[in-house]
mmCIF file of C-alpha atoms and ligand atoms in Angstrom:
data_model
loop_
_atom_site.group_PDB
_atom_site.id
_atom_site.type_symbol
_atom_site.label_atom_id
_atom_site.label_comp_id
_atom_site.label_asym_id
_atom_site.label_seq_id
_atom_site.Cartn_x
_atom_site.Cartn_y
_atom_site.Cartn_z
ATOM 1 C CA MET A 4 31.575 14.300 4.337
ATOM 2 C CA LEU A 5 30.284 12.318 1.385
ATOM 3 C CA HIS A 6 27.778 14.189 -0.804
ATOM 4 C CA SER A 7 27.258 16.836 1.845
ATOM 5 C CA ALA A 8 26.344 19.652 -0.545
ATOM 6 C CA ALA A 9 23.696 17.640 -2.341
ATOM 7 C CA MET A 10 22.384 16.140 0.869
ATOM 8 C CA ASN A 11 21.141 19.536 1.939
ATOM 9 C CA ASN A 12 18.699 19.412 -0.947
ATOM 10 C CA SER A 13 17.778 15.778 -0.950
ATOM 11 C CA VAL A 14 17.785 14.790 2.706
ATOM 12 C CA GLY A 15 15.397 16.490 5.037
ATOM 13 C CA THR A 16 13.536 16.034 8.238
ATOM 14 C CA MET A 17 9.968 14.915 8.643
ATOM 15 C CA PRO A 18 7.700 17.619 9.980
ATOM 16 C CA LYS A 19 6.562 15.063 12.558
ATOM 17 C CA SER A 20 7.177 11.404 13.145
ATOM 18 C CA PRO A 21 4.552 9.795 10.908
ATOM 19 C CA SER A 22 2.392 7.050 12.257
ATOM 20 C CA LEU A 23 1.157 4.417 9.838
ATOM 21 C CA LYS A 24 -2.345 5.433 10.880
ATOM 22 C CA ASP A 25 -1.768 8.740 9.082
ATOM 23 C CA PHE A 26 -2.141 6.805 5.836
ATOM 24 C CA ARG A 27 -5.334 5.453 4.337
ATOM 25 C CA ARG A 28 -4.101 2.821 1.940
ATOM 26 C CA ILE A 29 -0.866 0.999 2.670
ATOM 27 C CA VAL A 30 1.025 -1.488 0.503
ATOM 28 C CA VAL A 31 3.391 -3.695 2.514
ATOM 29 C CA LYS A 32 6.118 -5.497 0.597
ATOM 30 C CA VAL A 33 7.686 -8.495 2.289
ATOM 31 C CA GLY A 34 11.052 -9.846 1.141
ATOM 32 C CA SER A 35 11.753 -13.570 0.706
ATOM 33 C CA SER A 36 14.499 -13.745 3.318
ATOM 34 C CA LEU A 37 12.088 -12.488 5.979
ATOM 35 C CA LEU A 38 9.532 -15.184 5.297
ATOM 36 C CA VAL A 39 11.623 -18.180 4.369
ATOM 37 C CA ASP A 40 14.429 -19.670 6.388
ATOM 38 C CA SER A 41 16.533 -21.364 3.746
ATOM 39 C CA SER A 42 18.719 -23.234 6.232
ATOM 40 C CA ALA A 43 15.841 -24.568 8.311
ATOM 41 C CA GLY A 44 13.937 -25.085 5.055
ATOM 42 C CA GLY A 45 10.645 -23.527 5.894
ATOM 43 C CA LEU A 46 8.409 -20.646 6.538
ATOM 44 C CA LYS A 47 9.014 -18.329 9.502
ATOM 45 C CA ARG A 48 5.514 -18.775 10.867
ATOM 46 C CA GLU A 49 5.972 -16.919 14.116
ATOM 47 C CA TRP A 50 7.250 -13.832 12.314
ATOM 48 C CA LEU A 51 4.459 -14.036 9.748
ATOM 49 C CA ALA A 52 1.933 -14.235 12.586
ATOM 50 C CA SER A 53 3.381 -11.052 14.133
ATOM 51 C CA LEU A 54 3.162 -9.210 10.796
ATOM 52 C CA ALA A 55 -0.398 -10.466 10.232
ATOM 53 C CA ALA A 56 -1.325 -9.070 13.667
ATOM 54 C CA ASP A 57 0.045 -5.646 12.619
ATOM 55 C CA VAL A 58 -1.854 -5.804 9.325
ATOM 56 C CA ALA A 59 -5.032 -6.706 11.221
ATOM 57 C CA ALA A 60 -4.582 -3.770 13.624
ATOM 58 C CA LEU A 61 -4.326 -1.283 10.734
ATOM 59 C CA HIS A 62 -7.221 -2.943 8.932
ATOM 60 C CA LYS A 63 -9.369 -2.733 12.050
ATOM 61 C CA ASP A 64 -8.618 0.987 12.163
ATOM 62 C CA GLY A 65 -10.253 1.316 8.738
ATOM 63 C CA ARG A 66 -7.056 1.334 6.693
ATOM 64 C CA ASP A 67 -6.833 -0.547 3.394
ATOM 65 C CA VAL A 68 -3.854 -2.886 3.522
ATOM 66 C CA LEU A 69 -2.356 -4.720 0.554
ATOM 67 C CA VAL A 70 0.493 -7.196 0.826
ATOM 68 C CA VAL A 71 3.072 -7.816 -1.885
ATOM 69 C CA SER A 72 4.744 -11.009 -0.765
ATOM 70 C CA SER A 73 7.890 -12.549 -2.164
ATOM 71 C CA GLY A 74 8.970 -16.021 -1.209
ATOM 72 C CA ALA A 75 7.482 -18.316 -3.848
ATOM 73 C CA ILE A 76 10.798 -19.370 -5.316
ATOM 74 C CA ALA A 77 12.592 -19.593 -1.958
ATOM 75 C CA LEU A 78 9.774 -21.599 -0.412
ATOM 76 C CA GLY A 79 9.503 -23.876 -3.444
ATOM 77 C CA ARG A 80 13.223 -24.539 -3.194
ATOM 78 C CA ALA A 81 12.831 -25.460 0.443
ATOM 79 C CA VAL A 82 9.809 -27.720 -0.146
ATOM 80 C CA LEU A 83 11.545 -29.464 -3.066
ATOM 81 C CA ARG A 84 14.878 -29.573 -1.210
ATOM 82 C CA LEU A 85 16.712 -28.165 -4.225
ATOM 83 C CA PRO A 86 20.477 -27.784 -3.785
ATOM 84 C CA PRO A 87 21.834 -24.279 -3.026
ATOM 85 C CA GLY A 88 23.175 -22.124 -5.852
ATOM 86 C CA SER A 89 21.551 -20.192 -8.654
ATOM 87 C CA LEU A 90 18.600 -21.732 -10.501
ATOM 88 C CA LYS A 91 17.952 -21.821 -14.237
ATOM 89 C CA LEU A 92 14.835 -19.921 -15.292
ATOM 90 C CA GLU A 93 12.743 -23.069 -15.817
ATOM 91 C CA ASP A 94 13.852 -24.393 -12.418
ATOM 92 C CA SER A 95 12.892 -21.214 -10.609
ATOM 93 C CA GLN A 96 9.558 -21.129 -12.472
ATOM 94 C CA ALA A 97 8.763 -24.681 -11.389
ATOM 95 C CA ALA A 98 9.986 -23.947 -7.854
ATOM 96 C CA ALA A 99 7.671 -20.896 -7.773
ATOM 97 C CA ALA A 100 4.734 -23.121 -8.789
ATOM 98 C CA VAL A 101 5.329 -25.264 -5.707
ATOM 99 C CA GLY A 102 6.212 -22.375 -3.409
ATOM 100 C CA GLN A 103 3.327 -20.072 -4.355
ATOM 101 C CA ILE A 104 0.713 -22.562 -3.196
ATOM 102 C CA ALA A 105 2.390 -22.857 0.182
ATOM 103 C CA LEU A 106 2.882 -19.087 0.386
ATOM 104 C CA ALA A 107 -0.751 -18.287 -0.388
ATOM 105 C CA ARG A 108 -1.927 -20.824 2.163
ATOM 106 C CA ALA A 109 0.386 -19.395 4.828
ATOM 107 C CA TRP A 110 -0.981 -15.891 4.249
ATOM 108 C CA ALA A 111 -4.585 -17.096 4.182
ATOM 109 C CA GLU A 112 -4.046 -18.825 7.531
ATOM 110 C CA ALA A 113 -2.076 -16.003 9.152
ATOM 111 C CA LEU A 114 -4.668 -13.389 8.153
ATOM 112 C CA GLY A 115 -7.527 -15.805 8.807
ATOM 113 C CA ALA A 116 -6.410 -15.987 12.445
ATOM 114 C CA HIS A 117 -7.598 -12.347 12.643
ATOM 115 C CA ALA A 118 -10.805 -13.035 10.721
ATOM 116 C CA LEU A 119 -9.330 -11.392 7.614
ATOM 117 C CA THR A 120 -9.824 -12.842 4.154
ATOM 118 C CA ALA A 121 -6.799 -13.012 1.886
ATOM 119 C CA GLY A 122 -7.190 -12.752 -1.891
ATOM 120 C CA GLN A 123 -4.311 -13.998 -4.024
ATOM 121 C CA VAL A 124 -3.431 -11.860 -7.047
ATOM 122 C CA LEU A 125 -0.619 -13.002 -9.359
ATOM 123 C CA VAL A 126 0.455 -10.451 -11.933
ATOM 124 C CA THR A 127 2.947 -10.212 -14.759
ATOM 125 C CA LEU A 128 4.616 -7.077 -16.073
ATOM 126 C CA GLY A 129 1.993 -6.792 -18.835
ATOM 127 C CA ASP A 130 -0.772 -6.672 -16.223
ATOM 128 C CA THR A 131 0.597 -3.431 -14.844
ATOM 129 C CA GLU A 132 1.995 -1.855 -18.002
ATOM 130 C CA GLU A 133 -0.690 -2.487 -20.656
ATOM 131 C CA ARG A 134 -3.634 -0.204 -20.139
ATOM 132 C CA ARG A 135 -6.492 -2.670 -20.650
ATOM 133 C CA ARG A 136 -4.901 -5.298 -18.436
ATOM 134 C CA TYR A 137 -3.874 -2.634 -15.942
ATOM 135 C CA LEU A 138 -7.484 -1.491 -15.604
ATOM 136 C CA ASN A 139 -8.583 -5.078 -15.182
ATOM 137 C CA ALA A 140 -6.030 -5.855 -12.460
ATOM 138 C CA ARG A 141 -6.823 -2.561 -10.755
ATOM 139 C CA SER A 142 -10.542 -3.223 -10.639
ATOM 140 C CA THR A 143 -10.049 -6.734 -9.251
ATOM 141 C CA ILE A 144 -7.884 -5.325 -6.460
ATOM 142 C CA ALA A 145 -10.401 -2.517 -5.876
ATOM 143 C CA LYS A 146 -13.160 -5.110 -5.494
ATOM 144 C CA LEU A 147 -11.116 -7.085 -2.964
ATOM 145 C CA LEU A 148 -10.572 -3.891 -0.967
ATOM 146 C CA GLU A 149 -14.248 -3.039 -1.209
ATOM 147 C CA TRP A 150 -14.964 -6.445 0.309
ATOM 148 C CA ARG A 151 -12.423 -5.607 3.027
ATOM 149 C CA SER A 152 -10.215 -8.516 1.930
ATOM 150 C CA VAL A 153 -6.443 -8.228 2.010
ATOM 151 C CA PRO A 154 -4.958 -8.663 -1.480
ATOM 152 C CA VAL A 155 -1.807 -10.787 -1.328
ATOM 153 C CA ILE A 156 0.095 -10.069 -4.507
ATOM 154 C CA ASN A 157 3.121 -11.607 -6.175
ATOM 155 C CA GLU A 158 4.569 -11.780 -9.654
ATOM 156 C CA ASN A 159 3.292 -14.790 -11.574
ATOM 157 C CA ASP A 160 6.795 -16.246 -11.668
ATOM 158 C CA THR A 161 5.660 -19.540 -13.156
ATOM 159 C CA VAL A 162 4.766 -17.945 -16.481
ATOM 160 C CA ALA A 163 6.730 -14.688 -16.512
ATOM 161 C CA THR A 164 9.717 -15.056 -18.826
ATOM 162 C CA THR A 165 13.071 -13.304 -18.540
ATOM 163 C CA GLU A 166 12.321 -10.536 -21.017
ATOM 164 C CA ILE A 167 8.940 -9.667 -19.613
ATOM 165 C CA ARG A 168 9.233 -9.971 -15.885
ATOM 166 C CA TYR A 169 9.801 -7.617 -13.013
ATOM 167 C CA GLY A 170 12.117 -10.073 -11.304
ATOM 168 C CA ASP A 171 11.970 -8.050 -8.103
ATOM 169 C CA ASN A 172 8.998 -7.275 -5.949
ATOM 170 C CA ASP A 173 10.211 -3.816 -4.882
ATOM 171 C CA ARG A 174 9.292 -2.255 -8.216
ATOM 172 C CA LEU A 175 6.221 -4.470 -8.525
ATOM 173 C CA ALA A 176 5.048 -3.234 -5.116
ATOM 174 C CA ALA A 177 5.638 0.377 -6.199
ATOM 175 C CA ARG A 178 3.505 -0.180 -9.295
ATOM 176 C CA VAL A 179 0.788 -1.784 -7.195
ATOM 177 C CA ALA A 180 0.925 1.229 -4.859
ATOM 178 C CA THR A 181 0.545 3.742 -7.698
ATOM 179 C CA MET A 182 -2.061 1.618 -9.440
ATOM 180 C CA THR A 183 -4.236 1.571 -6.322
ATOM 181 C CA SER A 184 -3.509 5.214 -5.334
ATOM 182 C CA ALA A 185 -1.980 4.032 -2.082
ATOM 183 C CA ASP A 186 -0.523 6.818 0.003
ATOM 184 C CA LEU A 187 2.185 4.658 1.579
ATOM 185 C CA LEU A 188 4.463 1.855 0.431
ATOM 186 C CA VAL A 189 6.352 -0.023 3.153
ATOM 187 C CA LEU A 190 9.328 -2.082 2.000
ATOM 188 C CA LEU A 191 10.188 -4.581 4.718
ATOM 189 C CA SER A 192 13.596 -6.059 4.128
ATOM 190 C CA ASP A 193 16.680 -7.337 5.889
ATOM 191 C CA VAL A 194 18.160 -3.838 6.004
ATOM 192 C CA ASP A 195 16.663 -1.054 8.088
ATOM 193 C CA GLY A 196 17.089 1.688 5.504
ATOM 194 C CA LEU A 197 19.487 3.620 3.303
ATOM 195 C CA TYR A 198 23.003 4.280 4.604
ATOM 196 C CA ASP A 199 25.215 7.143 3.436
ATOM 197 C CA LYS A 200 28.092 4.708 2.820
ATOM 198 C CA PRO A 201 28.516 0.918 2.959
ATOM 199 C CA PRO A 202 27.569 -0.221 6.469
ATOM 200 C CA GLY A 203 29.478 -3.020 8.160
ATOM 201 C CA VAL A 204 32.192 -3.685 10.668
ATOM 202 C CA GLY A 205 34.332 -0.598 11.352
ATOM 203 C CA SER A 206 32.176 1.625 9.120
ATOM 204 C CA ASP A 207 30.915 4.974 10.361
ATOM 205 C CA ALA A 208 28.001 4.734 7.936
ATOM 206 C CA ARG A 209 24.893 6.564 9.083
ATOM 207 C CA LEU A 210 21.297 5.717 8.364
ATOM 208 C CA VAL A 211 19.561 8.417 6.332
ATOM 209 C CA PRO A 212 16.227 8.993 8.127
ATOM 210 C CA VAL A 213 14.495 11.029 5.424
ATOM 211 C CA VAL A 214 15.028 11.424 1.701
ATOM 212 C CA ALA A 215 13.062 14.426 0.509
ATOM 213 C CA ARG A 216 13.970 13.880 -3.121
ATOM 214 C CA ILE A 217 15.806 11.091 -4.975
ATOM 215 C CA THR A 218 18.870 12.721 -6.513
ATOM 216 C CA PRO A 219 21.910 11.160 -8.255
ATOM 217 C CA ASP A 220 23.712 11.416 -4.898
ATOM 218 C CA ILE A 221 21.075 9.312 -3.217
ATOM 219 C CA GLU A 222 21.395 6.775 -6.029
ATOM 220 C CA ALA A 223 25.152 6.761 -5.545
ATOM 221 C CA MET A 224 24.686 5.960 -1.845
ATOM 222 C CA ALA A 225 22.364 3.094 -2.783
ATOM 223 C CA GLY A 226 24.862 1.742 -5.283
ATOM 224 C CA ALA A 227 27.627 1.809 -2.709
ATOM 225 C CA SER A 228 25.603 0.340 0.129
ATOM 226 C CA GLY A 229 24.008 -2.550 -1.647
ATOM 227 C CA SER A 230 26.134 -3.540 -4.612
ATOM 228 C CA GLU A 231 26.388 -7.149 -3.543
ATOM 229 C CA LEU A 232 22.618 -7.322 -3.322
ATOM 230 C CA ALA A 233 22.018 -5.821 -6.772
ATOM 231 C CA ARG A 234 18.605 -7.366 -7.579
ATOM 232 C CA GLY A 235 16.183 -6.698 -4.813
ATOM 233 C CA GLY A 236 18.978 -4.672 -3.209
ATOM 234 C CA MET A 237 19.097 -0.985 -2.414
ATOM 235 C CA LEU A 238 19.197 0.094 -6.061
ATOM 236 C CA THR A 239 15.896 -1.567 -6.905
ATOM 237 C CA LYS A 240 14.460 -0.065 -3.717
ATOM 238 C CA ILE A 241 15.493 3.374 -4.946
ATOM 239 C CA GLU A 242 13.899 2.577 -8.323
ATOM 240 C CA ALA A 243 10.750 1.650 -6.415
ATOM 241 C CA GLY A 244 11.043 4.940 -4.524
ATOM 242 C CA LYS A 245 11.113 6.864 -7.785
ATOM 243 C CA ILE A 246 8.002 5.105 -9.090
ATOM 244 C CA ALA A 247 6.154 5.639 -5.814
ATOM 245 C CA THR A 248 7.121 9.212 -4.970
ATOM 246 C CA THR A 249 6.543 10.493 -8.502
ATOM 247 C CA ALA A 250 2.963 9.304 -8.223
ATOM 248 C CA GLY A 251 2.273 10.844 -4.822
ATOM 249 C CA THR A 252 2.974 7.764 -2.675
ATOM 250 C CA HIS A 253 5.328 8.006 0.310
ATOM 251 C CA MET A 254 7.707 5.104 0.829
ATOM 252 C CA VAL A 255 9.498 3.765 3.856
ATOM 253 C CA ILE A 256 12.270 1.163 3.965
ATOM 254 C CA ALA A 257 12.333 -0.575 7.321
ATOM 255 C CA SER A 258 13.717 -3.685 8.895
ATOM 256 C CA GLY A 259 11.561 -6.757 8.817
ATOM 257 C CA ARG A 260 13.984 -8.645 11.024
ATOM 258 C CA VAL A 261 11.954 -7.833 14.103
ATOM 259 C CA GLN A 262 8.656 -9.126 15.380
ATOM 260 C CA HIS A 263 5.723 -6.758 14.681
ATOM 261 C CA PRO A 264 7.664 -4.735 12.095
ATOM 262 C CA LEU A 265 4.792 -2.366 11.210
ATOM 263 C CA GLU A 266 4.016 -1.569 14.819
ATOM 264 C CA LYS A 267 7.738 -0.830 15.329
ATOM 265 C CA ILE A 268 7.724 1.729 12.479
ATOM 266 C CA GLY A 269 4.793 3.464 14.155
ATOM 267 C CA LYS A 270 6.834 3.553 17.371
ATOM 268 C CA GLY A 271 9.725 5.323 15.664
ATOM 269 C CA ALA A 272 12.071 2.437 14.700
ATOM 270 C CA ALA A 273 15.108 3.398 12.628
ATOM 271 C CA CYS A 274 14.088 3.470 8.971
ATOM 272 C CA THR A 275 14.316 5.654 5.858
ATOM 273 C CA TRP A 276 11.322 7.676 4.687
ATOM 274 C CA PHE A 277 11.147 8.746 1.053
ATOM 275 C CA LEU A 278 8.820 11.693 0.783
ATOM 276 C CA THR A 279 6.726 12.365 -2.238
ATOM 277 C CA PRO A 280 7.153 15.827 -3.741
ATOM 278 C CA ALA A 281 3.477 15.642 -4.644
ATOM 279 C CA ASN A 282 1.355 15.948 -1.552
ATOM 280 C CA PRO A 283 -0.789 12.806 -1.721
ATOM 281 C CA VAL A 284 -3.804 14.701 -0.455
ATOM 282 C CA THR A 285 -3.378 17.388 -3.096
ATOM 283 C CA SER A 286 -2.818 14.903 -5.880
ATOM 284 C CA ARG A 287 -5.756 12.791 -4.757
ATOM 285 C CA LYS A 288 -7.952 15.877 -4.594
ATOM 286 C CA LYS A 289 -6.919 16.885 -8.091
ATOM 287 C CA TRP A 290 -7.768 13.403 -9.215
ATOM 288 C CA ILE A 291 -11.163 13.460 -7.457
ATOM 289 C CA ALA A 292 -12.028 16.885 -8.835
ATOM 290 C CA GLY A 293 -10.789 16.256 -12.343
ATOM 291 C CA SER A 294 -10.972 12.765 -13.596
ATOM 292 C CA LEU A 295 -13.787 10.796 -12.049
ATOM 293 C CA GLU A 296 -17.348 10.246 -13.162
ATOM 294 C CA PRO A 297 -19.622 10.650 -10.136
ATOM 295 C CA ARG A 298 -21.679 7.469 -9.652
ATOM 296 C CA GLY A 299 -24.324 8.973 -7.444
ATOM 297 C CA ALA A 300 -25.078 11.736 -4.984
ATOM 298 C CA LEU A 301 -25.471 12.355 -1.280
ATOM 299 C CA ILE A 302 -27.934 15.027 -0.239
ATOM 300 C CA ILE A 303 -26.854 16.538 3.057
ATOM 301 C CA ASP A 304 -28.508 18.778 5.622
ATOM 302 C CA ALA A 305 -27.684 22.433 6.287
ATOM 303 C CA GLY A 306 -25.659 21.599 9.414
ATOM 304 C CA ALA A 307 -23.447 19.249 7.413
ATOM 305 C CA VAL A 308 -22.949 21.877 4.684
ATOM 306 C CA LYS A 309 -21.697 24.245 7.361
ATOM 307 C CA ALA A 310 -19.425 21.569 8.887
ATOM 308 C CA LEU A 311 -17.922 20.715 5.494
ATOM 309 C CA ARG A 312 -17.263 24.387 4.747
ATOM 310 C CA GLY A 313 -15.577 24.573 8.152
ATOM 311 C CA GLY A 314 -13.111 21.859 7.113
ATOM 312 C CA LYS A 315 -14.852 18.810 8.616
ATOM 313 C CA SER A 316 -15.492 15.377 7.133
ATOM 314 C CA LEU A 317 -18.982 14.263 6.119
ATOM 315 C CA LEU A 318 -20.509 11.981 8.756
ATOM 316 C CA PRO A 319 -23.426 9.608 8.133
ATOM 317 C CA ALA A 320 -25.550 11.758 10.479
ATOM 318 C CA GLY A 321 -25.507 14.681 8.025
ATOM 319 C CA VAL A 322 -26.816 12.700 5.053
ATOM 320 C CA ILE A 323 -30.523 13.054 4.235
ATOM 321 C CA LYS A 324 -30.791 11.127 0.982
ATOM 322 C CA VAL A 325 -28.704 8.713 -1.099
ATOM 323 C CA GLU A 326 -29.010 8.620 -4.891
ATOM 324 C CA GLY A 327 -27.442 6.265 -7.440
ATOM 325 C CA GLY A 328 -25.913 2.798 -7.317
ATOM 326 C CA PHE A 329 -22.337 3.549 -6.291
ATOM 327 C CA GLY A 330 -19.795 1.207 -4.722
ATOM 328 C CA ARG A 331 -17.453 1.880 -1.826
ATOM 329 C CA GLY A 332 -14.656 4.209 -2.946
ATOM 330 C CA ASP A 333 -16.616 5.607 -5.905
ATOM 331 C CA ALA A 334 -16.837 9.322 -6.557
ATOM 332 C CA VAL A 335 -20.166 10.898 -5.662
ATOM 333 C CA LEU A 336 -21.600 14.377 -5.784
ATOM 334 C CA VAL A 337 -22.417 16.084 -2.521
ATOM 335 C CA ARG A 338 -25.515 18.287 -2.706
ATOM 336 C CA GLY A 339 -27.044 20.654 -0.194
ATOM 337 C CA PRO A 340 -30.683 20.359 0.985
ATOM 338 C CA ASP A 341 -31.781 22.456 -2.024
ATOM 339 C CA GLY A 342 -29.982 20.114 -4.493
ATOM 340 C CA HIS A 343 -27.183 22.593 -5.123
ATOM 341 C CA GLU A 344 -23.772 20.929 -5.669
ATOM 342 C CA ILE A 345 -21.418 21.559 -2.744
ATOM 343 C CA GLY A 346 -18.560 19.340 -3.936
ATOM 344 C CA ARG A 347 -17.599 15.791 -4.695
ATOM 345 C CA GLY A 348 -15.742 13.059 -2.909
ATOM 346 C CA LEU A 349 -14.935 9.384 -2.532
ATOM 347 C CA VAL A 350 -17.583 7.691 -0.463
ATOM 348 C CA ALA A 351 -16.590 5.127 2.184
ATOM 349 C CA TYR A 352 -19.760 3.016 1.881
ATOM 350 C CA ASP A 353 -21.665 1.533 -1.019
ATOM 351 C CA ALA A 354 -25.086 2.960 -1.851
ATOM 352 C CA ASP A 355 -27.096 0.301 0.065
ATOM 353 C CA ASP A 356 -25.065 0.682 3.238
ATOM 354 C CA ALA A 357 -24.960 4.482 2.917
ATOM 355 C CA ASP A 358 -28.750 4.459 2.733
ATOM 356 C CA LYS A 359 -29.028 2.301 5.850
ATOM 357 C CA ILE A 360 -26.788 4.534 7.969
ATOM 358 C CA LYS A 361 -27.866 7.950 6.665
ATOM 359 C CA GLY A 362 -28.985 10.267 9.433
ATOM 360 C CA ARG A 363 -27.537 7.942 12.076
ATOM 361 C CA SER A 364 -24.715 8.538 14.492
ATOM 362 C CA SER A 365 -21.350 6.939 13.702
ATOM 363 C CA ALA A 366 -21.699 4.862 16.875
ATOM 364 C CA ASP A 367 -24.795 3.151 15.422
ATOM 365 C CA VAL A 368 -23.005 1.977 12.282
ATOM 366 C CA LEU A 369 -21.792 -1.301 13.752
ATOM 367 C CA LEU A 370 -25.278 -2.150 15.013
ATOM 368 C CA ILE A 371 -26.918 -1.354 11.696
ATOM 369 C CA LEU A 372 -24.386 -2.890 9.310
ATOM 370 C CA GLY A 373 -22.837 -5.584 11.472
ATOM 371 C CA TYR A 374 -19.305 -4.353 10.774
ATOM 372 C CA THR A 375 -17.194 -1.373 11.772
ATOM 373 C CA GLY A 376 -16.679 0.779 8.736
ATOM 374 C CA ARG A 377 -15.182 4.229 8.547
ATOM 375 C CA THR A 378 -16.498 6.850 10.937
ATOM 376 C CA GLU A 379 -16.860 9.260 8.039
ATOM 377 C CA MET A 380 -19.153 8.854 5.062
ATOM 378 C CA ILE A 381 -16.605 10.902 3.118
ATOM 379 C CA HIS A 382 -13.297 11.685 4.752
ATOM 380 C CA ARG A 383 -12.081 15.272 4.554
ATOM 381 C CA ASP A 384 -9.041 14.172 2.490
ATOM 382 C CA ASP A 385 -11.347 12.534 -0.035
ATOM 383 C CA LEU A 386 -13.592 15.554 -0.396
ATOM 384 C CA VAL A 387 -13.241 18.505 -2.765
ATOM 385 C CA LEU A 388 -15.585 21.435 -2.214
ATOM 386 C CA GLY A 389 -16.567 23.840 -4.980
ATOM 387 C CA GLY A 390 -13.879 26.502 -5.195
ATOM 388 C CA GLU A 391 -11.236 24.345 -3.444
HETATM 389 N N1 LIG B 12 8.529 -13.103 -7.017
HETATM 390 C C1 LIG B 12 9.675 -13.709 -6.372
HETATM 391 C C2 LIG B 12 9.229 -14.829 -5.434
HETATM 392 O O1 LIG B 12 8.124 -14.835 -4.961
HETATM 393 C C3 LIG B 12 10.451 -12.733 -5.525
HETATM 394 C C4 LIG B 12 11.057 -11.549 -6.194
HETATM 395 C C5 LIG B 12 11.827 -10.728 -5.162
HETATM 396 O O2 LIG B 12 12.488 -11.316 -4.308
HETATM 397 O O3 LIG B 12 11.736 -9.511 -5.147
HETATM 398 O O4 LIG B 12 9.995 -15.703 -5.129
#
């Protein structure tokens, strides 16, 4: 069998079938062919509505969801009725200008149907690769997430030139995932995953369910299975996998040619999981412990100290006092009733809201704040205790 020796090292099994709800921050990349029907010349609204419903369900469960949506050029082509065939750079840039407006509107409407606010973010390669611009783009996206909006991101194709553009949204989505410390990147495409040899009529190609590590053999499989799709094909998806998994983000390639594609992944649809060698919880904890400036403090009662030491999350009920002017997602110190530092963590509420719900049961949060936030003030995975 092809690559069998190497597969033992690089292909593994998941310890359990992961549900998307196991992840806190999820980037969903949507390919052009899923959204735009080039023959019928328009947007696949019904499919988009089914995806938006899945996004809304995860969002309602307290997950942060970001969308990286392709389709500007394809949609622009359709709106302008451009003839088939490849486009010159200036043609595709102008087509993207027309298509992006329609794309952004479609997302705003589809998410709006679930009372979600979409925020359009158009980035160029420089925005993710140059530190100052990277920090700027990252903080804009962080603000959108803090406001519980859904960032809808694409490359700014209208101004990106050949030399300085991503050209494919797989790698862009991987950069967005690492930039925002997402723990999962979902690539929805017209294939349902990585095959061990070219799939097709008469082929005995098998879908690889789990890739524990991206090795040259895995890259060889990608080259063989998707050579005709080169850009945006399996090779760029593997490149995206390298970017994501190196930074502690899991990735899954799954078919978007079904209604409710995210829900289907959660129900065990055929797909390929790329596991990160870095445990995202461990890498996030290292990051929390090591590199963040605490923006405030939560003083907690003795019962909460005990619960935290027993491995529990910090609930609003255990908080006695809130100090500082932090925002949602900022690092804060956690202090015991005597002021002694117990640990630090990423807080799920901003300082004003944290103050309003301190000492209250999680069930009261909706009544007090008027929205359902996280049950935990600081989730266990976002908390590092002294000595941990
Ligand atoms: N940014 C391109 C667009 O919106 C898509 C790139 C890709 O297909 O990956 O048309």
